[in-house]
Amino acid sequence: MTKEEWLSKLFQIEHYFDTIKNSYPKSDIRDIFLGKKGELTLLLKKISEIPVEHRKEVGLKGNELKKMIEEFVTEDYENVSEVLNEIDITLPSKKINFSFRHPITITLSKIIESFKKLGFSLEWGPLVEEDFYNFKALNFPDHHPARDMQDTFYIDGLFDSEGKNLILRTHTSPVQIRTMLKYKPPLRVISPGRVFRSEAVDATHSFVFNQIEGFYVDSKVNMCDLKWALENFIKDLFGNSAKIKFMPSYFPFVEPGAQVEVSCVFCSGRNINCKVCKGVGWLEMLGAGIIHPNVLKNCGYDPYQWSGFAFGAGIERFTMLLFGIDDLRTLYENDLRILRQVV
Ligand SMILES: [Zn+2]
């Protein structure tokens, strides 16, 4: 290698350094130029190939660039150590309040993600509802005793087209009616949201809580489809060892109707002293069933052509199980000292 070739290579390296020095972390710059196989390191090694009388001159220029790069890559380290010398690093740090999602929101996101995997889409409905959507179309005739199952808030002075008081919706099922009236089957929909009932507040009840509704309408939908969907959902949420079972139950908008129980996520039925399942091994988690033909008819669907399943569940119940919370009120009092411990 001649002196000219060596100096030309040195010039190229200097130019390369100027071009990239602010685009990479300094540790990378150090490796690229000064590392064991760095550009400059390799060039400096080649000094031995240059005739002796020129070595001193090129060596000086090479070392100048080496020093410049070294200073550049160590600059910040020196600044940091200067700052560190001035502050007392043993002082407690300032408390930073990071925001975090509420446990109910976290639960809801998990539930929505889980049903999205099964092809369900999301619909929302109004909180102030008409009697038709909340009761009548769902097969609760006027004065039917089934209405007593849902203590309702009626809004004074606001009426629907039939002259009945508007109400705060008592469940998310009216969204099922609204969606079925709006679209043609097949439909696979979930609808979460707040619902209201005139109930006293205690460890497991509140006048406002969150529900999620889900339904699937297509031809020949049956209980097996329902069981498959719910089993997938429960295993996705609580793990593969979770089991479900169906117990006969009554809801006006389904026939047959079932109460869906999930194996206790805390004891799997192996602890007779379990506080969560009270030793039974099962927890009531959802109401479900095959959509009643009257409901299909009320939405203009021919019950001989279409069938469907529907289910509903309280979101807080899932939150309590997922986060190990034993009092519903914890979720509404929003005491950050407690909520921070669970999320
Ligand atoms: Zn248990």
Short mmCIF file of C-alpha atoms and ligand atoms in Angstrom, two decimals:
data_model
loop_
_atom_site.label_atom_id
_atom_site.label_comp_id
_atom_site.label_asym_id
_atom_site.label_seq_id
_atom_site.Cartn_x
_atom_site.Cartn_y
_atom_site.Cartn_z
CA MET A 1 0.00 0.00 0.00
CA THR A 2 1.40 3.40 -0.97
CA LYS A 3 1.28 6.51 1.20
CA GLU A 4 -1.26 8.10 -1.19
CA GLU A 5 -3.58 5.08 -1.11
CA TRP A 6 -3.41 4.99 2.69
CA LEU A 7 -4.20 8.71 3.07
CA SER A 8 -7.05 8.49 0.57
CA LYS A 9 -8.55 5.61 2.60
CA LEU A 10 -8.14 7.69 5.79
CA PHE A 11 -9.98 10.57 4.14
CA GLN A 12 -12.84 8.21 3.16
CA ILE A 13 -13.14 6.95 6.74
CA GLU A 14 -13.23 10.51 8.11
CA HIS A 15 -15.95 11.40 5.64
CA TYR A 16 -17.90 8.24 6.53
CA PHE A 17 -17.61 9.11 10.24
CA ASP A 18 -18.94 12.63 9.63
CA THR A 19 -21.88 11.25 7.68
CA ILE A 20 -23.10 8.66 10.17
CA LYS A 21 -21.94 9.90 13.58
CA ASN A 22 -25.31 11.36 14.54
CA SER A 23 -27.43 8.56 13.07
CA TYR A 24 -26.31 5.68 15.31
CA PRO A 25 -25.85 5.18 19.04
CA LYS A 26 -22.36 6.12 20.14
CA SER A 27 -21.57 2.57 21.15
CA ASP A 28 -22.23 1.50 17.55
CA ILE A 29 -20.02 4.31 16.19
CA ARG A 30 -17.24 3.11 18.47
CA ASP A 31 -17.60 -0.44 17.13
CA ILE A 32 -17.76 0.66 13.48
CA PHE A 33 -14.52 2.69 13.63
CA LEU A 34 -12.56 1.63 16.69
CA GLY A 35 -13.72 -1.95 17.32
CA LYS A 36 -11.41 -4.93 16.79
CA LYS A 37 -12.46 -5.05 13.15
CA GLY A 38 -13.32 -1.34 12.97
CA GLU A 39 -12.60 0.63 9.81
CA LEU A 40 -9.88 2.77 11.39
CA THR A 41 -8.36 -0.03 13.44
CA LEU A 42 -7.81 -2.08 10.28
CA LEU A 43 -6.31 0.86 8.40
CA LEU A 44 -3.90 1.67 11.24
CA LYS A 45 -2.68 -1.91 11.15
CA LYS A 46 -1.73 -1.46 7.52
CA ILE A 47 0.84 1.25 8.37
CA SER A 48 3.46 -1.49 8.36
CA GLU A 49 2.94 -1.85 4.58
CA ILE A 50 4.01 1.77 3.97
CA PRO A 51 7.65 2.64 3.29
CA VAL A 52 9.41 3.54 6.56
CA GLU A 53 10.14 7.16 5.63
CA HIS A 54 6.40 7.96 5.34
CA ARG A 55 5.12 6.02 8.34
CA LYS A 56 5.53 8.85 10.84
CA GLU A 57 3.51 11.30 8.73
CA VAL A 58 0.57 8.96 8.06
CA GLY A 59 0.68 7.67 11.63
CA LEU A 60 0.17 11.20 12.98
CA LYS A 61 -2.83 11.80 10.71
CA GLY A 62 -4.30 8.41 11.57
CA ASN A 63 -3.96 9.06 15.33
CA GLU A 64 -5.55 12.49 14.95
CA LEU A 65 -8.70 10.92 13.51
CA LYS A 66 -8.62 8.15 16.13
CA LYS A 67 -8.49 10.76 18.91
CA MET A 68 -11.35 12.72 17.36
CA ILE A 69 -13.58 9.66 17.17
CA GLU A 70 -12.67 8.58 20.71
CA GLU A 71 -13.55 12.01 22.06
CA PHE A 72 -16.85 11.94 20.21
CA VAL A 73 -17.93 8.57 21.57
CA THR A 74 -16.91 9.25 25.19
CA GLU A 75 -18.28 12.81 25.35
CA ASP A 76 -21.64 11.88 26.86
CA TYR A 77 -20.25 9.43 29.36
CA GLU A 78 -18.17 12.22 30.80
CA ASN A 79 -21.16 14.57 30.93
CA VAL A 80 -23.23 11.94 32.72
CA SER A 81 -20.56 11.27 35.30
CA GLU A 82 -20.22 15.02 35.91
CA VAL A 83 -23.96 15.27 36.57
CA LEU A 84 -23.90 12.17 38.75
CA ASN A 85 -21.18 13.72 40.88
CA GLU A 86 -23.39 16.71 41.57
CA ILE A 87 -26.55 14.88 42.64
CA ASP A 88 -27.20 12.70 45.64
CA ILE A 89 -28.28 9.42 44.07
CA THR A 90 -29.30 8.02 47.45
CA LEU A 91 -32.28 10.43 47.66
CA PRO A 92 -35.70 8.80 47.08
CA SER A 93 -37.00 9.46 43.56
CA LYS A 94 -39.98 11.68 42.82
CA LYS A 95 -43.22 9.70 42.71
CA ILE A 96 -44.59 9.51 39.18
CA ASN A 97 -48.27 8.72 38.79
CA PHE A 98 -48.53 6.49 35.75
CA SER A 99 -52.05 6.03 34.46
CA PHE A 100 -53.46 2.53 34.11
CA ARG A 101 -56.64 0.95 32.85
CA HIS A 102 -59.47 0.14 35.24
CA PRO A 103 -59.87 -3.60 35.97
CA ILE A 104 -63.33 -3.59 34.33
CA THR A 105 -61.86 -2.07 31.14
CA ILE A 106 -59.08 -4.67 31.12
CA THR A 107 -61.63 -7.47 31.54
CA LEU A 108 -63.86 -6.07 28.83
CA SER A 109 -60.94 -5.84 26.37
CA LYS A 110 -60.07 -9.48 27.08
CA ILE A 111 -63.67 -10.59 26.54
CA ILE A 112 -64.00 -8.60 23.29
CA GLU A 113 -60.69 -9.98 21.96
CA SER A 114 -61.79 -13.48 22.82
CA PHE A 115 -65.08 -13.23 20.90
CA LYS A 116 -63.42 -11.45 17.99
CA LYS A 117 -61.36 -14.62 17.51
CA LEU A 118 -64.67 -16.50 17.07
CA GLY A 119 -65.81 -14.02 14.40
CA PHE A 120 -68.12 -11.84 16.53
CA SER A 121 -68.40 -8.13 15.70
CA LEU A 122 -69.17 -5.29 18.10
CA GLU A 123 -72.41 -3.25 18.40
CA TRP A 124 -73.39 -0.56 20.91
CA GLY A 125 -76.83 0.60 22.01
CA PRO A 126 -78.42 3.50 23.96
CA LEU A 127 -78.56 3.49 27.77
CA VAL A 128 -82.00 5.17 27.81
CA GLU A 129 -84.30 2.68 26.16
CA GLU A 130 -87.87 2.17 25.03
CA ASP A 131 -90.10 -0.50 26.56
CA PHE A 132 -90.37 -2.20 23.16
CA TYR A 133 -86.62 -2.93 22.85
CA ASN A 134 -85.96 -3.64 26.52
CA PHE A 135 -89.00 -5.85 27.19
CA LYS A 136 -91.76 -6.32 24.65
CA ALA A 137 -89.72 -7.47 21.62
CA LEU A 138 -87.73 -9.76 23.96
CA ASN A 139 -90.92 -11.67 24.75
CA PHE A 140 -91.79 -9.92 28.03
CA PRO A 141 -95.49 -9.12 27.41
CA ASP A 142 -97.07 -6.25 29.36
CA HIS A 143 -97.88 -7.22 32.95
CA HIS A 144 -95.98 -10.53 32.58
CA PRO A 145 -94.43 -11.62 35.91
CA ALA A 146 -91.05 -12.05 34.17
CA ARG A 147 -90.75 -8.25 34.27
CA ASP A 148 -90.42 -8.51 38.05
CA MET A 149 -87.03 -10.20 37.53
CA GLN A 150 -85.57 -6.85 36.52
CA ASP A 151 -86.30 -3.92 38.86
CA THR A 152 -86.44 -0.99 36.49
CA PHE A 153 -85.76 2.75 36.64
CA TYR A 154 -88.51 4.68 34.81
CA ILE A 155 -87.80 8.21 33.61
CA ASP A 156 -90.48 10.72 34.65
CA GLY A 157 -91.88 12.90 31.89
CA LEU A 158 -90.20 11.13 28.94
CA PHE A 159 -92.36 8.79 26.85
CA ASP A 160 -91.98 6.53 23.82
CA SER A 161 -94.34 6.40 20.83
CA GLU A 162 -96.72 4.07 22.73
CA GLY A 163 -96.99 6.57 25.61
CA LYS A 164 -94.88 4.42 27.97
CA ASN A 165 -92.18 5.93 30.18
CA LEU A 166 -88.65 5.72 28.83
CA ILE A 167 -86.43 3.56 31.03
CA LEU A 168 -82.78 2.98 31.82
CA ARG A 169 -82.03 -0.31 30.11
CA THR A 170 -82.01 -3.24 32.54
CA HIS A 171 -79.83 -5.49 30.34
CA THR A 172 -77.85 -5.34 27.08
CA SER A 173 -80.39 -7.55 25.27
CA PRO A 174 -82.20 -4.58 23.60
CA VAL A 175 -79.11 -4.25 21.38
CA GLN A 176 -79.95 -7.73 20.08
CA ILE A 177 -83.37 -6.44 18.92
CA ARG A 178 -81.93 -3.22 17.46
CA THR A 179 -79.25 -5.14 15.55
CA MET A 180 -81.64 -7.80 14.25
CA LEU A 181 -84.04 -5.12 13.02
CA LYS A 182 -81.17 -3.35 11.27
CA TYR A 183 -79.39 -6.28 9.56
CA LYS A 184 -80.25 -9.54 7.84
CA PRO A 185 -78.80 -12.86 9.11
CA PRO A 186 -76.29 -14.44 9.44
CA LEU A 187 -75.24 -12.32 12.41
CA ARG A 188 -72.57 -12.83 15.05
CA VAL A 189 -72.56 -9.91 17.45
CA ILE A 190 -71.44 -8.98 20.94
CA SER A 191 -72.57 -5.84 22.72
CA PRO A 192 -71.12 -4.70 26.04
CA GLY A 193 -72.20 -1.73 28.13
CA ARG A 194 -73.70 -0.33 31.31
CA VAL A 195 -77.10 -1.47 32.57
CA PHE A 196 -79.24 -0.26 35.47
CA ARG A 197 -81.49 -1.87 38.04
CA SER A 198 -83.19 -0.49 41.11
CA GLU A 199 -81.18 -2.57 43.57
CA ALA A 200 -79.52 -1.86 46.90
CA VAL A 201 -75.72 -1.84 46.83
CA ASP A 202 -73.91 -4.69 48.59
CA ALA A 203 -70.83 -6.88 48.01
CA THR A 204 -72.35 -8.51 44.93
CA HIS A 205 -75.06 -6.06 43.75
CA SER A 206 -75.17 -2.51 42.40
CA PHE A 207 -77.73 -0.23 40.75
CA VAL A 208 -75.35 0.18 37.79
CA PHE A 209 -73.16 -2.55 36.38
CA ASN A 210 -71.74 -3.78 33.09
CA GLN A 211 -73.03 -6.60 30.96
CA ILE A 212 -72.05 -8.23 27.73
CA GLU A 213 -74.59 -9.64 25.33
CA GLY A 214 -73.76 -12.03 22.52
CA PHE A 215 -75.87 -13.70 19.88
CA TYR A 216 -75.52 -15.70 16.70
CA VAL A 217 -78.31 -16.06 14.14
CA ASP A 218 -78.01 -18.34 11.12
CA SER A 219 -79.79 -21.39 9.75
CA LYS A 220 -79.76 -24.45 12.03
CA VAL A 221 -77.99 -22.90 15.02
CA ASN A 222 -78.37 -25.15 18.07
CA MET A 223 -77.27 -25.71 21.67
CA CYS A 224 -74.06 -27.44 20.50
CA ASP A 225 -72.98 -24.23 18.73
CA LEU A 226 -73.72 -22.29 21.91
CA LYS A 227 -71.76 -24.69 24.07
CA TRP A 228 -68.81 -24.67 21.65
CA ALA A 229 -68.66 -20.85 21.56
CA LEU A 230 -68.92 -20.45 25.35
CA GLU A 231 -66.43 -23.22 26.05
CA ASN A 232 -63.88 -21.58 23.74
CA PHE A 233 -64.47 -18.22 25.38
CA ILE A 234 -64.16 -19.52 28.95
CA LYS A 235 -60.97 -21.49 28.18
CA ASP A 236 -59.49 -18.45 26.45
CA LEU A 237 -60.18 -16.34 29.54
CA PHE A 238 -59.40 -18.75 32.39
CA GLY A 239 -57.16 -21.33 30.76
CA ASN A 240 -57.62 -24.79 29.26
CA SER A 241 -58.47 -26.52 32.53
CA ALA A 242 -61.69 -24.44 32.95
CA LYS A 243 -64.90 -26.41 32.37
CA ILE A 244 -68.48 -25.31 31.79
CA LYS A 245 -71.82 -26.92 32.48
CA PHE A 246 -75.37 -26.02 31.52
CA MET A 247 -78.22 -26.05 34.05
CA PRO A 248 -81.85 -25.57 32.88
CA SER A 249 -83.11 -22.06 33.53
CA TYR A 250 -85.79 -19.58 32.47
CA PHE A 251 -85.37 -16.33 30.56
CA PRO A 252 -88.33 -15.06 28.46
CA PHE A 253 -86.21 -14.44 25.35
CA VAL A 254 -84.74 -17.95 25.03
CA GLU A 255 -86.17 -21.47 24.78
CA PRO A 256 -84.59 -23.69 25.99
CA GLY A 257 -82.75 -21.50 28.47
CA ALA A 258 -79.70 -22.35 30.52
CA GLN A 259 -77.67 -21.03 33.37
CA VAL A 260 -74.02 -21.55 32.49
CA GLU A 261 -71.68 -22.46 35.31
CA VAL A 262 -67.89 -22.42 35.17
CA SER A 263 -65.62 -24.64 37.27
CA CYS A 264 -64.22 -22.60 40.18
CA VAL A 265 -61.08 -20.90 38.90
CA PHE A 266 -59.68 -20.80 42.44
CA CYS A 267 -60.11 -24.36 43.70
CA SER A 268 -61.36 -26.39 40.67
CA GLY A 269 -63.82 -27.99 43.11
CA ARG A 270 -61.05 -29.47 45.28
CA ASN A 271 -61.53 -27.27 48.35
CA ILE A 272 -64.75 -27.60 50.32
CA ASN A 273 -63.77 -24.48 52.28
CA CYS A 274 -63.31 -22.33 49.11
CA LYS A 275 -64.85 -18.90 49.83
CA VAL A 276 -65.45 -18.12 46.14
CA CYS A 277 -67.55 -21.17 45.17
CA LYS A 278 -68.54 -22.00 48.77
CA GLY A 279 -67.18 -25.50 48.25
CA VAL A 280 -69.54 -26.28 45.36
CA GLY A 281 -66.80 -26.15 42.73
CA TRP A 282 -68.96 -24.25 40.22
CA LEU A 283 -69.73 -20.56 39.67
CA GLU A 284 -72.81 -19.12 37.93
CA MET A 285 -71.38 -16.96 35.17
CA LEU A 286 -73.80 -16.58 32.26
CA GLY A 287 -77.41 -16.88 31.16
CA ALA A 288 -77.89 -18.36 27.71
CA GLY A 289 -80.16 -20.30 25.38
CA ILE A 290 -81.72 -20.64 21.97
CA ILE A 291 -83.43 -17.41 20.86
CA HIS A 292 -87.21 -17.71 21.37
CA PRO A 293 -89.19 -17.90 18.08
CA ASN A 294 -91.29 -14.91 19.25
CA VAL A 295 -88.14 -12.78 19.45
CA LEU A 296 -87.18 -13.77 15.89
CA LYS A 297 -90.72 -12.97 14.70
CA ASN A 298 -90.65 -9.56 16.45
CA CYS A 299 -87.56 -8.70 14.40
CA GLY A 300 -89.10 -9.86 11.11
CA TYR A 301 -87.12 -13.13 10.92
CA ASP A 302 -88.91 -16.34 9.90
CA PRO A 303 -88.33 -18.78 12.82
CA TYR A 304 -88.63 -21.74 10.42
CA GLN A 305 -85.74 -20.40 8.36
CA TRP A 306 -83.53 -18.88 11.04
CA SER A 307 -82.43 -19.89 14.50
CA GLY A 308 -79.89 -18.51 16.92
CA PHE A 309 -78.32 -18.60 20.33
CA ALA A 310 -77.92 -15.73 22.79
CA PHE A 311 -76.04 -15.27 26.03
CA GLY A 312 -75.49 -12.52 28.58
CA ALA A 313 -73.13 -12.06 31.50
CA GLY A 314 -72.09 -9.47 34.06
CA ILE A 315 -68.60 -8.18 33.33
CA GLU A 316 -67.86 -7.35 36.98
CA ARG A 317 -68.20 -11.02 37.90
CA PHE A 318 -65.41 -11.89 35.45
CA THR A 319 -63.31 -8.97 36.76
CA MET A 320 -63.69 -10.17 40.35
CA LEU A 321 -62.52 -13.66 39.39
CA LEU A 322 -59.67 -12.52 37.14
CA PHE A 323 -58.27 -10.08 39.71
CA GLY A 324 -59.22 -11.90 42.90
CA ILE A 325 -61.53 -9.12 44.15
CA ASP A 326 -64.16 -10.23 46.66
CA ASP A 327 -66.28 -7.06 46.95
CA LEU A 328 -67.98 -5.49 43.94
CA ARG A 329 -67.87 -2.04 45.56
CA THR A 330 -64.07 -2.01 45.25
CA LEU A 331 -64.55 -1.55 41.51
CA TYR A 332 -66.74 1.55 41.84
CA GLU A 333 -65.17 3.39 44.77
CA ASN A 334 -62.08 3.99 42.64
CA ASP A 335 -59.67 4.07 45.54
CA LEU A 336 -56.38 4.15 43.65
CA ARG A 337 -54.49 2.60 46.56
CA ILE A 338 -56.59 -0.55 46.14
CA LEU A 339 -56.94 -0.55 42.33
CA ARG A 340 -53.17 -0.20 41.90
CA GLN A 341 -52.70 -3.40 43.86
CA VAL A 342 -54.84 -5.48 41.53
CA VAL A 343 -53.84 -4.31 38.03
ZN ZN B 1 -63.79 -22.79 44.66
#
